[in-house]
mmCIF file with all atom_site columns, C-alpha atoms in Angstrom:
data_model
loop_
_atom_site.group_PDB
_atom_site.id
_atom_site.type_symbol
_atom_site.label_atom_id
_atom_site.label_alt_id
_atom_site.label_comp_id
_atom_site.label_asym_id
_atom_site.label_entity_id
_atom_site.label_seq_id
_atom_site.pdbx_PDB_ins_code
_atom_site.Cartn_x
_atom_site.Cartn_y
_atom_site.Cartn_z
_atom_site.occupancy
_atom_site.B_iso_or_equiv
_atom_site.pdbx_formal_charge
_atom_site.auth_seq_id
_atom_site.auth_comp_id
_atom_site.auth_asym_id
_atom_site.auth_atom_id
_atom_site.pdbx_PDB_model_num
ATOM 1   C CA . MET A 1 1   ? -135.117 91.406  -149.198 1.00 50.00 ? 1   MET A CA 1
ATOM 2   C CA . ASP A 1 2   ? -134.784 87.695  -147.783 1.00 72.00 ? 2   ASP A CA 1
ATOM 3   C CA . GLU A 1 3   ? -130.880 88.603  -146.733 1.00 77.00 ? 3   GLU A CA 1
ATOM 4   C CA . THR A 1 4   ? -131.966 91.647  -144.211 1.00 73.00 ? 4   THR A CA 1
ATOM 5   C CA . ILE A 1 5   ? -134.463 89.198  -143.087 1.00 73.00 ? 5   ILE A CA 1
ATOM 6   C CA . ASP A 1 6   ? -131.577 86.634  -142.705 1.00 77.00 ? 6   ASP A CA 1
ATOM 7   C CA . ARG A 1 7   ? -129.250 89.083  -141.251 1.00 79.00 ? 7   ARG A CA 1
ATOM 8   C CA . ALA A 1 8   ? -131.332 90.886  -138.696 1.00 77.00 ? 8   ALA A CA 1
ATOM 9   C CA . LEU A 1 9   ? -132.706 87.129  -137.617 1.00 78.00 ? 9   LEU A CA 1
ATOM 10  C CA . ASP A 1 10  ? -129.156 85.958  -137.347 1.00 82.00 ? 10  ASP A CA 1
ATOM 11  C CA . ALA A 1 11  ? -128.184 88.435  -135.319 1.00 85.00 ? 11  ALA A CA 1
ATOM 12  C CA . VAL A 1 12  ? -131.037 87.867  -132.688 1.00 88.00 ? 12  VAL A CA 1
ATOM 13  C CA . GLY A 1 13  ? -129.529 85.269  -130.682 1.00 90.00 ? 13  GLY A CA 1
ATOM 14  C CA . PRO A 1 14  ? -126.472 87.299  -129.434 1.00 90.00 ? 14  PRO A CA 1
ATOM 15  C CA . ARG A 1 15  ? -128.858 89.909  -129.010 1.00 89.00 ? 15  ARG A CA 1
ATOM 16  C CA . LEU A 1 16  ? -130.747 87.709  -126.456 1.00 91.00 ? 16  LEU A CA 1
ATOM 17  C CA . LYS A 1 17  ? -128.073 86.557  -124.789 1.00 92.00 ? 17  LYS A CA 1
ATOM 18  C CA . ARG A 1 18  ? -126.898 89.924  -124.530 1.00 89.00 ? 18  ARG A CA 1
ATOM 19  C CA . LEU A 1 19  ? -129.867 91.072  -123.246 1.00 88.00 ? 19  LEU A CA 1
ATOM 20  C CA . ARG A 1 20  ? -130.334 88.118  -120.361 1.00 90.00 ? 20  ARG A CA 1
ATOM 21  C CA . GLN A 1 21  ? -127.145 88.364  -119.299 1.00 89.00 ? 21  GLN A CA 1
ATOM 22  C CA . GLN A 1 22  ? -127.320 92.449  -118.745 1.00 85.00 ? 22  GLN A CA 1
ATOM 23  C CA . ARG A 1 23  ? -130.099 91.099  -116.609 1.00 83.00 ? 23  ARG A CA 1
ATOM 24  C CA . GLU A 1 24  ? -128.049 88.736  -114.808 1.00 87.00 ? 24  GLU A CA 1
ATOM 25  C CA . THR A 1 25  ? -130.927 86.176  -114.781 1.00 89.00 ? 25  THR A CA 1
ATOM 26  C CA . THR A 1 26  ? -130.543 82.252  -115.445 1.00 93.00 ? 26  THR A CA 1
ATOM 27  C CA . LEU A 1 27  ? -131.903 80.016  -118.973 1.00 94.00 ? 27  LEU A CA 1
ATOM 28  C CA . THR A 1 28  ? -133.749 78.390  -115.762 1.00 94.00 ? 28  THR A CA 1
ATOM 29  C CA . ALA A 1 29  ? -135.151 81.153  -114.615 1.00 92.00 ? 29  ALA A CA 1
ATOM 30  C CA . LEU A 1 30  ? -136.283 82.516  -118.012 1.00 92.00 ? 30  LEU A CA 1
ATOM 31  C CA . ALA A 1 31  ? -137.617 79.579  -119.104 1.00 94.00 ? 31  ALA A CA 1
ATOM 32  C CA . GLU A 1 32  ? -139.946 79.746  -116.328 1.00 93.00 ? 32  GLU A CA 1
ATOM 33  C CA . GLN A 1 33  ? -140.694 83.001  -117.085 1.00 91.00 ? 33  GLN A CA 1
ATOM 34  C CA . THR A 1 34  ? -141.608 82.814  -120.787 1.00 92.00 ? 34  THR A CA 1
ATOM 35  C CA . GLY A 1 35  ? -142.472 79.228  -121.003 1.00 94.00 ? 35  GLY A CA 1
ATOM 36  C CA . ILE A 1 36  ? -139.594 78.986  -123.383 1.00 94.00 ? 36  ILE A CA 1
ATOM 37  C CA . SER A 1 37  ? -137.136 75.404  -122.361 1.00 94.00 ? 37  SER A CA 1
ATOM 38  C CA . ALA A 1 38  ? -133.813 76.267  -121.208 1.00 94.00 ? 38  ALA A CA 1
ATOM 39  C CA . SER A 1 39  ? -132.476 73.791  -124.232 1.00 94.00 ? 39  SER A CA 1
ATOM 40  C CA . THR A 1 40  ? -134.791 76.056  -126.995 1.00 94.00 ? 40  THR A CA 1
ATOM 41  C CA . LEU A 1 41  ? -133.534 79.330  -125.220 1.00 94.00 ? 41  LEU A CA 1
ATOM 42  C CA . SER A 1 42  ? -129.561 78.105  -125.369 1.00 94.00 ? 42  SER A CA 1
ATOM 43  C CA . ARG A 1 43  ? -129.910 76.778  -129.376 1.00 94.00 ? 43  ARG A CA 1
ATOM 44  C CA . LEU A 1 44  ? -131.891 80.236  -130.068 1.00 92.00 ? 44  LEU A CA 1
ATOM 45  C CA . GLU A 1 45  ? -128.945 82.249  -128.338 1.00 93.00 ? 45  GLU A CA 1
ATOM 46  C CA . ALA A 1 46  ? -126.213 79.995  -130.224 1.00 93.00 ? 46  ALA A CA 1
ATOM 47  C CA . GLY A 1 47  ? -127.832 80.722  -132.867 1.00 89.00 ? 47  GLY A CA 1
ATOM 48  C CA . LEU A 1 48  ? -128.277 77.391  -133.975 1.00 91.00 ? 48  LEU A CA 1
ATOM 49  C CA . ARG A 1 49  ? -131.859 77.675  -133.868 1.00 90.00 ? 49  ARG A CA 1
ATOM 50  C CA . ARG A 1 50  ? -134.052 80.726  -135.616 1.00 87.00 ? 50  ARG A CA 1
ATOM 51  C CA . PRO A 1 51  ? -136.813 82.176  -132.989 1.00 88.00 ? 51  PRO A CA 1
ATOM 52  C CA . THR A 1 52  ? -140.589 82.335  -133.941 1.00 88.00 ? 52  THR A CA 1
ATOM 53  C CA . LEU A 1 53  ? -143.019 84.769  -133.632 1.00 86.00 ? 53  LEU A CA 1
ATOM 54  C CA . GLU A 1 54  ? -144.452 82.636  -130.631 1.00 90.00 ? 54  GLU A CA 1
ATOM 55  C CA . GLN A 1 55  ? -140.926 82.592  -128.522 1.00 91.00 ? 55  GLN A CA 1
ATOM 56  C CA . LEU A 1 56  ? -140.254 86.000  -129.772 1.00 89.00 ? 56  LEU A CA 1
ATOM 57  C CA . LEU A 1 57  ? -143.307 87.424  -127.986 1.00 89.00 ? 57  LEU A CA 1
ATOM 58  C CA . PRO A 1 58  ? -142.405 86.084  -124.587 1.00 89.00 ? 58  PRO A CA 1
ATOM 59  C CA . LEU A 1 59  ? -138.978 86.828  -125.023 1.00 90.00 ? 59  LEU A CA 1
ATOM 60  C CA . ALA A 1 60  ? -139.746 90.568  -125.006 1.00 86.00 ? 60  ALA A CA 1
ATOM 61  C CA . ARG A 1 61  ? -142.389 90.712  -122.712 1.00 85.00 ? 61  ARG A CA 1
ATOM 62  C CA . ALA A 1 62  ? -139.695 89.094  -120.309 1.00 86.00 ? 62  ALA A CA 1
ATOM 63  C CA . TYR A 1 63  ? -136.932 91.597  -120.902 1.00 84.00 ? 63  TYR A CA 1
ATOM 64  C CA . GLY A 1 64  ? -139.438 94.748  -120.956 1.00 80.00 ? 64  GLY A CA 1
ATOM 65  C CA . VAL A 1 65  ? -138.307 95.574  -125.247 1.00 80.00 ? 65  VAL A CA 1
ATOM 66  C CA . THR A 1 66  ? -140.641 95.544  -128.073 1.00 79.00 ? 66  THR A CA 1
ATOM 67  C CA . LEU A 1 67  ? -140.063 93.122  -130.529 1.00 79.00 ? 67  LEU A CA 1
ATOM 68  C CA . ASP A 1 68  ? -138.676 95.738  -132.992 1.00 77.00 ? 68  ASP A CA 1
ATOM 69  C CA . GLU A 1 69  ? -135.656 96.574  -130.652 1.00 79.00 ? 69  GLU A CA 1
ATOM 70  C CA . LEU A 1 70  ? -135.419 92.566  -129.847 1.00 80.00 ? 70  LEU A CA 1
ATOM 71  C CA . VAL A 1 71  ? -134.717 91.673  -133.787 1.00 80.00 ? 71  VAL A CA 1
ATOM 72  C CA . ASP A 1 72  ? -133.399 95.359  -134.485 1.00 75.00 ? 72  ASP A CA 1
ATOM 73  C CA . ALA A 1 73  ? -135.926 96.188  -136.922 1.00 68.00 ? 73  ALA A CA 1
ATOM 74  C CA . PRO A 1 74  ? -134.944 99.429  -138.943 1.00 61.00 ? 74  PRO A CA 1
ATOM 75  C CA . PRO A 1 75  ? -136.405 102.356 -137.788 1.00 57.00 ? 75  PRO A CA 1
ATOM 76  C CA . THR A 1 76  ? -139.480 103.610 -139.510 1.00 57.00 ? 76  THR A CA 1
ATOM 77  C CA . GLY A 1 77  ? -141.485 106.299 -138.979 1.00 55.00 ? 77  GLY A CA 1
ATOM 78  C CA . ASP A 1 78  ? -141.278 109.978 -136.958 1.00 55.00 ? 78  ASP A CA 1
ATOM 79  C CA . PRO A 1 79  ? -137.557 109.089 -134.789 1.00 53.00 ? 79  PRO A CA 1
ATOM 80  C CA . ARG A 1 80  ? -139.096 111.247 -132.092 1.00 51.00 ? 80  ARG A CA 1
ATOM 81  C CA . VAL A 1 81  ? -141.700 108.378 -131.725 1.00 52.00 ? 81  VAL A CA 1
ATOM 82  C CA . ASN A 1 82  ? -139.462 105.204 -132.529 1.00 53.00 ? 82  ASN A CA 1
ATOM 83  C CA . LEU A 1 83  ? -136.897 105.952 -129.264 1.00 64.00 ? 83  LEU A CA 1
ATOM 84  C CA . ARG A 1 84  ? -134.166 103.626 -128.659 1.00 71.00 ? 84  ARG A CA 1
ATOM 85  C CA . PRO A 1 85  ? -132.447 102.459 -125.833 1.00 77.00 ? 85  PRO A CA 1
ATOM 86  C CA . ILE A 1 86  ? -129.056 103.847 -124.867 1.00 78.00 ? 86  ILE A CA 1
ATOM 87  C CA . ALA A 1 87  ? -126.445 101.764 -123.521 1.00 77.00 ? 87  ALA A CA 1
ATOM 88  C CA . CYS A 1 88  ? -123.700 103.132 -120.857 1.00 79.00 ? 88  CYS A CA 1
ATOM 89  C CA . GLY A 1 89  ? -120.093 101.922 -120.447 1.00 75.00 ? 89  GLY A CA 1
ATOM 90  C CA . ASP A 1 90  ? -121.203 100.921 -117.098 1.00 79.00 ? 90  ASP A CA 1
ATOM 91  C CA . GLY A 1 91  ? -123.504 98.577  -118.370 1.00 80.00 ? 91  GLY A CA 1
ATOM 92  C CA . SER A 1 92  ? -126.695 100.645 -117.604 1.00 85.00 ? 92  SER A CA 1
ATOM 93  C CA . THR A 1 93  ? -129.392 101.017 -119.991 1.00 85.00 ? 93  THR A CA 1
ATOM 94  C CA . ILE A 1 94  ? -131.542 103.988 -120.960 1.00 86.00 ? 94  ILE A CA 1
ATOM 95  C CA . LEU A 1 95  ? -134.603 103.993 -122.833 1.00 85.00 ? 95  LEU A CA 1
ATOM 96  C CA . PRO A 1 96  ? -135.861 107.716 -123.283 1.00 85.00 ? 96  PRO A CA 1
ATOM 97  C CA . LEU A 1 97  ? -139.827 107.629 -123.287 1.00 84.00 ? 97  LEU A CA 1
ATOM 98  C CA . THR A 1 98  ? -139.989 110.729 -124.577 1.00 81.00 ? 98  THR A CA 1
ATOM 99  C CA . ARG A 1 99  ? -138.517 113.206 -126.904 1.00 69.00 ? 99  ARG A CA 1
ATOM 100 C CA . ARG A 1 100 ? -139.695 116.607 -126.985 1.00 67.00 ? 100 ARG A CA 1
ATOM 101 C CA . PRO A 1 101 ? -138.233 120.296 -126.028 1.00 67.00 ? 101 PRO A CA 1
ATOM 102 C CA . GLY A 1 102 ? -139.045 121.584 -122.776 1.00 70.00 ? 102 GLY A CA 1
ATOM 103 C CA . GLY A 1 103 ? -141.515 119.899 -120.137 1.00 76.00 ? 103 GLY A CA 1
ATOM 104 C CA . ILE A 1 104 ? -141.214 116.992 -117.995 1.00 82.00 ? 104 ILE A CA 1
ATOM 105 C CA . GLN A 1 105 ? -139.123 114.064 -119.760 1.00 84.00 ? 105 GLN A CA 1
ATOM 106 C CA . ALA A 1 106 ? -139.151 110.578 -118.706 1.00 88.00 ? 106 ALA A CA 1
ATOM 107 C CA . TYR A 1 107 ? -136.744 107.824 -118.799 1.00 88.00 ? 107 TYR A CA 1
ATOM 108 C CA . LYS A 1 108 ? -136.656 104.014 -117.885 1.00 91.00 ? 108 LYS A CA 1
ATOM 109 C CA . PHE A 1 109 ? -133.495 103.241 -116.150 1.00 92.00 ? 109 PHE A CA 1
ATOM 110 C CA . VAL A 1 110 ? -131.924 99.302  -116.468 1.00 91.00 ? 110 VAL A CA 1
ATOM 111 C CA . LEU A 1 111 ? -128.954 99.363  -113.711 1.00 91.00 ? 111 LEU A CA 1
ATOM 112 C CA . PRO A 1 112 ? -126.887 96.038  -113.201 1.00 89.00 ? 112 PRO A CA 1
ATOM 113 C CA . GLY A 1 113 ? -126.171 94.649  -110.197 1.00 88.00 ? 113 GLY A CA 1
ATOM 114 C CA . GLY A 1 114 ? -123.076 95.229  -108.115 1.00 82.00 ? 114 GLY A CA 1
ATOM 115 C CA . ALA A 1 115 ? -123.045 99.094  -108.236 1.00 72.00 ? 115 ALA A CA 1
ATOM 116 C CA . GLY A 1 116 ? -119.614 100.506 -108.060 1.00 78.00 ? 116 GLY A CA 1
ATOM 117 C CA . GLU A 1 117 ? -118.671 103.110 -105.273 1.00 85.00 ? 117 GLU A CA 1
ATOM 118 C CA . PRO A 1 118 ? -121.394 105.843 -104.963 1.00 88.00 ? 118 PRO A CA 1
ATOM 119 C CA . GLU A 1 119 ? -120.543 109.606 -106.702 1.00 89.00 ? 119 GLU A CA 1
ATOM 120 C CA . PRO A 1 120 ? -123.465 111.588 -105.413 1.00 92.00 ? 120 PRO A CA 1
ATOM 121 C CA . ARG A 1 121 ? -124.236 114.474 -108.588 1.00 91.00 ? 121 ARG A CA 1
ATOM 122 C CA . THR A 1 122 ? -126.376 117.643 -108.718 1.00 90.00 ? 122 THR A CA 1
ATOM 123 C CA . HIS A 1 123 ? -127.915 119.413 -111.571 1.00 85.00 ? 123 HIS A CA 1
ATOM 124 C CA . GLU A 1 124 ? -131.011 121.630 -112.214 1.00 85.00 ? 124 GLU A CA 1
ATOM 125 C CA . GLY A 1 125 ? -134.111 120.100 -111.749 1.00 84.00 ? 125 GLY A CA 1
ATOM 126 C CA . HIS A 1 126 ? -136.938 118.258 -109.979 1.00 87.00 ? 126 HIS A CA 1
ATOM 127 C CA . ASP A 1 127 ? -137.443 113.952 -110.267 1.00 90.00 ? 127 ASP A CA 1
ATOM 128 C CA . TRP A 1 128 ? -139.133 111.548 -109.656 1.00 91.00 ? 128 TRP A CA 1
ATOM 129 C CA . VAL A 1 129 ? -138.344 108.003 -109.933 1.00 94.00 ? 129 VAL A CA 1
ATOM 130 C CA . TYR A 1 130 ? -140.912 104.869 -109.324 1.00 95.00 ? 130 TYR A CA 1
ATOM 131 C CA . VAL A 1 131 ? -139.099 100.946 -108.941 1.00 95.00 ? 131 VAL A CA 1
ATOM 132 C CA . LEU A 1 132 ? -140.518 98.720  -111.443 1.00 94.00 ? 132 LEU A CA 1
ATOM 133 C CA . ASN A 1 133 ? -138.376 95.181  -110.570 1.00 92.00 ? 133 ASN A CA 1
ATOM 134 C CA . GLY A 1 134 ? -135.420 95.098  -107.989 1.00 92.00 ? 134 GLY A CA 1
ATOM 135 C CA . ARG A 1 135 ? -134.154 97.157  -105.597 1.00 94.00 ? 135 ARG A CA 1
ATOM 136 C CA . LEU A 1 136 ? -132.906 100.472 -106.248 1.00 95.00 ? 136 LEU A CA 1
ATOM 137 C CA . ARG A 1 137 ? -130.063 101.985 -103.818 1.00 94.00 ? 137 ARG A CA 1
ATOM 138 C CA . LEU A 1 138 ? -130.771 105.928 -103.847 1.00 95.00 ? 138 LEU A CA 1
ATOM 139 C CA . ILE A 1 139 ? -128.138 108.245 -101.766 1.00 94.00 ? 139 ILE A CA 1
ATOM 140 C CA . LEU A 1 140 ? -130.063 111.375 -101.363 1.00 93.00 ? 140 LEU A CA 1
ATOM 141 C CA . GLY A 1 141 ? -128.027 114.236 -99.659  1.00 92.00 ? 141 GLY A CA 1
ATOM 142 C CA . GLU A 1 142 ? -127.188 112.372 -96.022  1.00 94.00 ? 142 GLU A CA 1
ATOM 143 C CA . HIS A 1 143 ? -130.373 109.886 -96.613  1.00 94.00 ? 143 HIS A CA 1
ATOM 144 C CA . ASP A 1 144 ? -129.560 106.322 -98.090  1.00 94.00 ? 144 ASP A CA 1
ATOM 145 C CA . LEU A 1 145 ? -132.554 104.707 -98.812  1.00 94.00 ? 145 LEU A CA 1
ATOM 146 C CA . VAL A 1 146 ? -133.371 101.580 -100.720 1.00 95.00 ? 146 VAL A CA 1
ATOM 147 C CA . LEU A 1 147 ? -136.421 101.128 -102.655 1.00 96.00 ? 147 LEU A CA 1
ATOM 148 C CA . GLN A 1 148 ? -138.852 98.585  -103.497 1.00 95.00 ? 148 GLN A CA 1
ATOM 149 C CA . PRO A 1 149 ? -140.914 97.418  -106.472 1.00 95.00 ? 149 PRO A CA 1
ATOM 150 C CA . GLY A 1 150 ? -143.722 100.001 -106.069 1.00 94.00 ? 150 GLY A CA 1
ATOM 151 C CA . GLU A 1 151 ? -142.204 102.242 -104.246 1.00 94.00 ? 151 GLU A CA 1
ATOM 152 C CA . ALA A 1 152 ? -141.284 106.341 -105.641 1.00 94.00 ? 152 ALA A CA 1
ATOM 153 C CA . ALA A 1 153 ? -139.084 108.894 -104.113 1.00 93.00 ? 153 ALA A CA 1
ATOM 154 C CA . GLU A 1 154 ? -139.646 112.828 -105.486 1.00 91.00 ? 154 GLU A CA 1
ATOM 155 C CA . PHE A 1 155 ? -136.843 115.276 -104.475 1.00 90.00 ? 155 PHE A CA 1
ATOM 156 C CA . ASP A 1 156 ? -135.095 118.526 -105.624 1.00 88.00 ? 156 ASP A CA 1
ATOM 157 C CA . THR A 1 157 ? -131.453 117.080 -108.073 1.00 88.00 ? 157 THR A CA 1
ATOM 158 C CA . ARG A 1 158 ? -129.937 120.357 -106.570 1.00 89.00 ? 158 ARG A CA 1
ATOM 159 C CA . THR A 1 159 ? -129.413 117.672 -103.946 1.00 92.00 ? 159 THR A CA 1
ATOM 160 C CA . PRO A 1 160 ? -126.392 115.541 -104.167 1.00 93.00 ? 160 PRO A CA 1
ATOM 161 C CA . HIS A 1 161 ? -127.859 112.281 -105.687 1.00 94.00 ? 161 HIS A CA 1
ATOM 162 C CA . TRP A 1 162 ? -126.944 109.090 -106.861 1.00 93.00 ? 162 TRP A CA 1
ATOM 163 C CA . PHE A 1 163 ? -128.754 105.775 -108.193 1.00 92.00 ? 163 PHE A CA 1
ATOM 164 C CA . GLY A 1 164 ? -127.510 102.143 -107.806 1.00 92.00 ? 164 GLY A CA 1
ATOM 165 C CA . ALA A 1 165 ? -128.900 98.472  -107.536 1.00 93.00 ? 165 ALA A CA 1
ATOM 166 C CA . ALA A 1 166 ? -129.211 97.678  -103.834 1.00 92.00 ? 166 ALA A CA 1
ATOM 167 C CA . GLY A 1 167 ? -127.671 94.532  -104.682 1.00 89.00 ? 167 GLY A CA 1
ATOM 168 C CA . PRO A 1 168 ? -126.215 91.951  -106.790 1.00 90.00 ? 168 PRO A CA 1
ATOM 169 C CA . GLU A 1 169 ? -129.195 91.809  -109.008 1.00 91.00 ? 169 GLU A CA 1
ATOM 170 C CA . PRO A 1 170 ? -129.753 94.682  -111.637 1.00 90.00 ? 170 PRO A CA 1
ATOM 171 C CA . VAL A 1 171 ? -132.592 97.422  -110.700 1.00 93.00 ? 171 VAL A CA 1
ATOM 172 C CA . GLU A 1 172 ? -135.499 98.541  -113.501 1.00 93.00 ? 172 GLU A CA 1
ATOM 173 C CA . PHE A 1 173 ? -137.064 101.950 -112.726 1.00 95.00 ? 173 PHE A CA 1
ATOM 174 C CA . LEU A 1 174 ? -138.823 105.130 -114.478 1.00 94.00 ? 174 LEU A CA 1
ATOM 175 C CA . SER A 1 175 ? -137.657 108.406 -113.823 1.00 92.00 ? 175 SER A CA 1
ATOM 176 C CA . LEU A 1 176 ? -139.825 111.985 -114.808 1.00 89.00 ? 176 LEU A CA 1
ATOM 177 C CA . VAL A 1 177 ? -137.250 115.059 -115.174 1.00 85.00 ? 177 VAL A CA 1
ATOM 178 C CA . GLY A 1 178 ? -138.241 118.393 -114.786 1.00 80.00 ? 178 GLY A CA 1
ATOM 179 C CA . ARG A 1 179 ? -136.487 121.990 -114.559 1.00 70.00 ? 179 ARG A CA 1
ATOM 180 C CA . GLN A 1 180 ? -136.237 123.306 -111.848 1.00 58.00 ? 180 GLN A CA 1
ATOM 181 C CA . GLY A 1 181 ? -139.656 124.122 -110.140 1.00 52.00 ? 181 GLY A CA 1
ATOM 182 C CA . GLU A 1 182 ? -141.488 122.105 -112.872 1.00 53.00 ? 182 GLU A CA 1
ATOM 183 C CA . ARG A 1 183 ? -142.789 118.825 -110.859 1.00 55.00 ? 183 ARG A CA 1
ATOM 184 C CA . ALA A 1 184 ? -144.526 115.498 -111.902 1.00 53.00 ? 184 ALA A CA 1
ATOM 185 C CA . HIS A 1 185 ? -148.700 116.721 -111.110 1.00 51.00 ? 185 HIS A CA 1
ATOM 186 C CA . VAL A 1 186 ? -150.223 113.938 -109.010 1.00 52.00 ? 186 VAL A CA 1
ATOM 187 C CA . ARG A 1 187 ? -153.532 113.917 -108.429 1.00 47.00 ? 187 ARG A CA 1
ATOM 188 C CA . ALA A 1 188 ? -155.094 111.393 -105.770 1.00 53.00 ? 188 ALA A CA 1
ATOM 189 C CA . ALA A 1 189 ? -158.834 109.928 -106.577 1.00 53.00 ? 189 ALA A CA 1
ATOM 190 C CA . PRO A 1 190 ? -161.348 111.431 -104.237 1.00 56.00 ? 190 PRO A CA 1
ATOM 191 C CA . ARG A 1 191 ? -162.859 108.920 -101.162 1.00 54.00 ? 191 ARG A CA 1
#
């Protein structure tokens, strides 16, 4: 058991560095966000220091991942509940938030900065997106939109569409995707 723990802790450093590089942030910026010194973060990433729980918690929060994901803990329990991120070849990461047959599916996307040439696509369904961090460029038909954190868009996915970061910084957004005709239900609070 101790050997398994040792291997998991030894792998945390490279994972921390990969997460920081994927999000295109500096050690200094991460230090400001987490309260952990840049030199300590550097030693953690290099594997020269083992992380403590007090360090892992703010790092997991800063990266928007669970502690299990940060230390690559083995899956436990129902695999439908333990959803793992999907790393894509273009540097983007997709985190399924739901996994059930039918109905609206929820995803969190993290797209790297400096997106390539837009290649709009179409498919059956309806999409609703909400920007969490960064700026999202959305090509929707003949419209070229830039959404800021807190902004949302809703559209029929039969309209040619494409997502990418609107600059050199990465962008994080939520996406609810439903079959054609199935839409997210939005309720407004009474005045």
